[in-house]
Amino acid sequence: MKVLAVNAGSSSLKYQLFNMPEKTVICSGIAERIGLDMSIFSLKFNGEKYEIEVKIENHKQAIALVLEWFAKYKVVGNLDEINGVGHRVVHGGESFDKSVVIDEDVLKIIHDLSDFAPLHNPANIVGIEELSKALPHSIAVAVFDTAFHQTMPAESFMYATPYTWYTDYGIRKYGFHGTSHEYVSKQAAIMVDKAYNETKTIVCHLGNGASLCAIKNGASIDTTMGFTPLAGIPMGTRSGDIDPAIIPYIAAKENMDAQAVIDVLNKKSGFLGVSGFSSDARDISMAVAEGNERAILTLNLYAKRIAEVIGAYHVTLGGVDIIAFTAGIGENAGDVREAVCRRLTALGISIDEEKNLATRSKQTYISDSNSKIKVAVIPTNEELVIAEDTYAFLV
Ligand code: AMP
């Protein structure tokens, strides 16, 4: 059976076609910079990579291009061969604690939740509608970023704000990157050779967006992102947690409204804001090596915040079997992992420095034999989770 996994971000659309249950990738690709001056569209198939620069105005055009190239490069003989399409949907609110087959009611709830994720849910809806039209014979499944975190206890997901904000407006921590945290924590349990429902894991998903998650006995019990993906640790362009009183203060000083300040916290903060030159961890690492002080501050501030969360989750979990680093930075940036782990000696953590610096996107331990807690790099695979969840509805 063929299953298509679709991950529509605010300005990108990633896709992978799988053979299931074999879990083999038939093709993959991405439409980047959707809505900007020039977009990039690519397809990897049969060991070849095809890429063009073309203007893609919206997600509807991106999907049309995916299907056009499936025909052009004969990825499938006929679109009817695709049995299911799994869609990443960013916000499922409290309505969904697992993946679901999309029908009119589900689509309406995803639409109503757009208020909570205005950049993402509308893009996800376009993906669902366009592919459902093009592939009327296949089932469509929604896989939510928030679903895995629905197991969090109230003491983790509630803010200390008026309770009516929660009951009237849904103000609470939802958490994101759920598919990645779930996938990586399952791999982690296999690595330590324990049953998933008996393992305590901390997953550090460090990409352009970043969050940590405490997983106890197969369930998320806390995570760093909150009501929106702006919360938690600093990210490429996002501030993570700050004192909320800063928002009206800066609004008054710079003559902006609250939303404009939030835009700065989303798009001009994090690595970019502190370093003053880049949101990309590779640029920060290079500048650190050259002794750039603002880059060194960026790295240190980032590593300190991550280490503090790991310390807190160690307490919340009552001990940890394994700490896993994943996503672009977590999988590749040995210097970041080292800067985090160096701050964790109080937990008895020590890493094999050579191995750590050499490890890139490969599942392996980086802790040494003296370490009281195992530390590993575990590459994430959100698209595979999407395909698996979709396939589960086909058998
Ligand atoms: P993601 O959002 O998971 O794609 O991760 C993007 C982040 O990963 C960016 O900050 C990149 O700089 C970082 N990244 C990707 N590859 C590397 C690498 N080889 N070394 C260091 N950082 C990397």
XYZ file of C-alpha atoms in Angstrom, residues 135-377:
243
model
C -7.347 11.657 -4.454
C -11.027 10.921 -3.806
C -10.347 7.186 -3.326
C -7.805 7.560 -0.542
C -8.512 8.146 3.139
C -7.231 11.306 4.813
C -5.868 11.177 8.348
C -4.971 14.079 10.657
C -1.898 13.608 12.855
C -1.759 16.359 15.468
C 1.339 17.993 16.950
C -0.578 18.494 20.166
C -2.171 15.033 20.571
C 0.769 13.291 22.295
C 0.765 15.938 25.039
C -2.887 15.463 25.946
C -1.708 13.069 28.691
C -0.107 15.926 30.635
C -1.602 16.288 34.124
C -3.391 19.562 34.966
C -0.513 20.635 37.209
C 1.676 20.655 34.080
C -0.733 22.135 31.549
C -2.448 24.812 33.660
C -1.067 28.316 33.929
C -1.444 30.162 37.223
C -3.902 32.574 35.622
C -7.632 33.019 36.385
C -9.263 29.606 35.999
C -11.972 31.150 33.803
C -9.304 31.908 31.166
C -9.012 28.146 30.805
C -12.726 27.350 30.879
C -13.815 30.303 28.717
C -10.923 30.645 26.273
C -8.881 27.433 26.411
C -5.801 29.161 27.846
C -3.466 26.309 28.835
C -0.272 24.602 27.737
C -0.878 22.409 24.667
C 2.667 21.530 23.622
C 3.883 20.777 20.083
C 6.313 18.486 18.197
C 4.261 15.589 19.622
C 4.950 13.216 16.722
C 8.686 13.748 17.108
C 8.656 13.352 20.905
C 6.623 10.174 20.570
C 8.817 8.650 17.863
C 12.106 9.509 19.580
C 10.954 8.350 23.035
C 9.870 4.993 21.544
C 13.275 4.592 19.885
C 14.912 5.578 23.194
C 13.077 2.819 25.071
C 14.277 0.285 22.486
C 17.841 1.598 22.914
C 17.812 1.132 26.704
C 16.087 -2.210 26.238
C 13.093 -1.410 28.442
C 9.368 -1.561 27.823
C 8.057 1.794 26.558
C 5.562 1.935 29.398
C 8.353 1.528 31.951
C 10.832 4.067 30.593
C 11.587 7.631 31.712
C 12.904 9.780 28.895
C 13.724 13.418 28.238
C 13.620 14.300 24.543
C 15.360 17.494 23.402
C 13.894 18.346 19.977
C 16.287 21.105 18.918
C 15.527 22.404 15.431
C 14.562 25.808 14.151
C 11.630 25.390 16.505
C 12.599 23.596 19.701
C 10.981 21.922 22.662
C 11.816 19.456 25.409
C 9.456 16.781 26.645
C 9.382 14.599 29.765
C 7.961 11.161 28.916
C 7.069 8.779 31.741
C 5.862 5.262 31.058
C 4.885 6.098 27.471
C 3.069 9.359 28.216
C 4.059 13.004 27.900
C 3.908 14.525 31.377
C 5.411 17.921 30.593
C 6.802 19.895 27.685
C 8.267 23.353 27.169
C 6.113 24.838 24.408
C 2.869 26.229 25.699
C -0.325 27.835 24.500
C 1.628 28.565 21.318
C 4.983 27.382 19.901
C 6.555 30.656 21.084
C 7.011 29.384 24.635
C 9.816 27.430 26.283
C 13.501 27.520 25.371
C 14.981 30.053 22.889
C 14.860 29.018 19.206
C 16.176 30.193 15.816
C 14.045 33.342 15.787
C 11.739 32.808 18.788
C 12.445 34.099 22.269
C 10.971 31.231 24.281
C 9.721 32.222 27.750
C 10.091 35.841 28.797
C 8.525 37.992 31.500
C 5.153 38.960 29.950
C 5.435 42.473 31.433
C 8.107 43.151 28.789
C 5.418 43.168 26.072
C 3.463 46.318 27.031
C 6.715 47.988 28.128
C 8.338 47.551 24.683
C 5.039 48.378 22.961
C 5.042 51.764 24.687
C 8.771 52.402 24.131
C 8.746 51.495 20.427
C 5.252 52.713 19.659
C 3.937 49.301 18.613
C 0.883 47.285 19.540
C 1.063 43.978 21.451
C 0.818 41.900 18.256
C 3.792 43.727 16.725
C 5.857 42.920 19.828
C 4.785 39.269 19.580
C 5.930 39.311 15.936
C 9.377 40.444 17.106
C 9.389 37.677 19.734
C 8.463 35.158 17.020
C 10.616 36.337 14.130
C 13.483 38.506 15.371
C 14.440 36.989 18.699
C 16.148 33.738 19.738
C 19.542 33.098 18.072
C 18.886 35.912 15.607
C 17.981 38.440 18.266
C 20.812 37.680 20.680
C 23.578 37.129 18.098
C 22.402 40.001 15.902
C 23.454 38.148 12.733
C 21.836 34.718 12.216
C 19.046 32.370 13.216
C 21.030 29.391 11.940
C 22.908 27.257 14.478
C 25.679 26.553 11.948
C 26.471 30.273 11.658
C 26.417 30.632 15.434
C 28.800 27.670 15.850
C 31.239 29.079 13.287
C 31.197 32.478 14.979
C 31.742 30.843 18.391
C 34.851 29.148 16.985
C 36.090 32.569 15.849
C 35.572 33.997 19.352
C 32.552 36.192 18.523
C 31.235 37.273 21.933
C 27.578 37.636 20.985
C 27.644 34.171 19.401
C 29.232 32.762 22.581
C 26.483 34.443 24.631
C 23.820 32.967 22.294
C 25.193 29.447 22.709
C 25.635 29.768 26.470
C 22.185 31.215 27.043
C 20.653 28.443 24.919
C 22.590 25.627 26.614
C 21.843 26.979 30.104
C 18.111 27.124 29.453
C 18.077 23.567 28.051
C 20.141 22.230 30.973
C 17.776 23.886 33.461
C 14.772 22.203 31.850
C 16.565 18.835 31.927
C 17.239 19.382 35.652
C 13.584 20.229 36.253
C 12.320 17.226 34.268
C 14.734 14.943 36.125
C 12.857 15.953 39.267
C 9.412 15.730 37.618
C 10.146 12.239 36.260
C 11.781 11.039 39.497
C 14.942 9.999 37.625
C 15.716 9.502 33.956
C 16.730 6.435 31.936
C 17.833 8.305 28.832
C 18.160 11.821 27.455
C 17.787 11.992 23.654
C 18.858 14.805 21.329
C 17.032 15.132 18.020
C 16.147 17.452 15.052
C 18.550 19.644 13.027
C 20.596 20.980 15.939
C 20.131 18.052 18.326
C 21.255 15.553 15.686
C 24.144 17.533 14.202
C 25.523 20.165 16.549
C 28.009 18.396 18.822
C 29.107 21.736 20.262
C 25.562 22.483 21.449
C 25.174 19.000 22.976
C 28.512 19.427 24.710
C 27.540 22.852 26.068
C 24.313 21.357 27.470
C 25.854 18.212 28.959
C 28.742 20.165 30.542
C 26.090 21.864 32.674
C 24.648 18.522 33.829
C 27.532 17.151 35.890
C 25.359 17.515 39.027
C 23.204 14.707 37.550
C 26.304 12.553 37.052
C 26.189 12.998 33.289
C 29.400 12.734 31.297
C 29.854 12.356 27.577
C 32.484 10.905 25.285
C 33.667 14.186 23.766
C 35.222 12.723 20.633
C 32.217 10.584 19.869
C 29.851 13.436 20.577
C 31.613 15.835 18.214
C 31.765 13.182 15.473
C 28.090 12.143 15.690
C 25.723 13.449 13.019
C 22.202 12.214 12.343
C 23.058 8.718 13.521
C 21.365 6.824 16.331
C 24.063 6.307 18.933
C 25.009 6.919 22.560
C 27.226 9.908 23.267
C 27.454 9.357 27.039
C 30.573 7.586 28.337
C 30.672 4.510 30.567
C 30.829 6.648 33.769
C 27.663 8.583 33.015
C 24.824 7.952 35.498
C 22.256 8.735 32.790
C 22.504 7.557 29.204
C 22.618 10.328 26.609
C 21.937 9.584 22.932
C 21.431 11.125 19.529
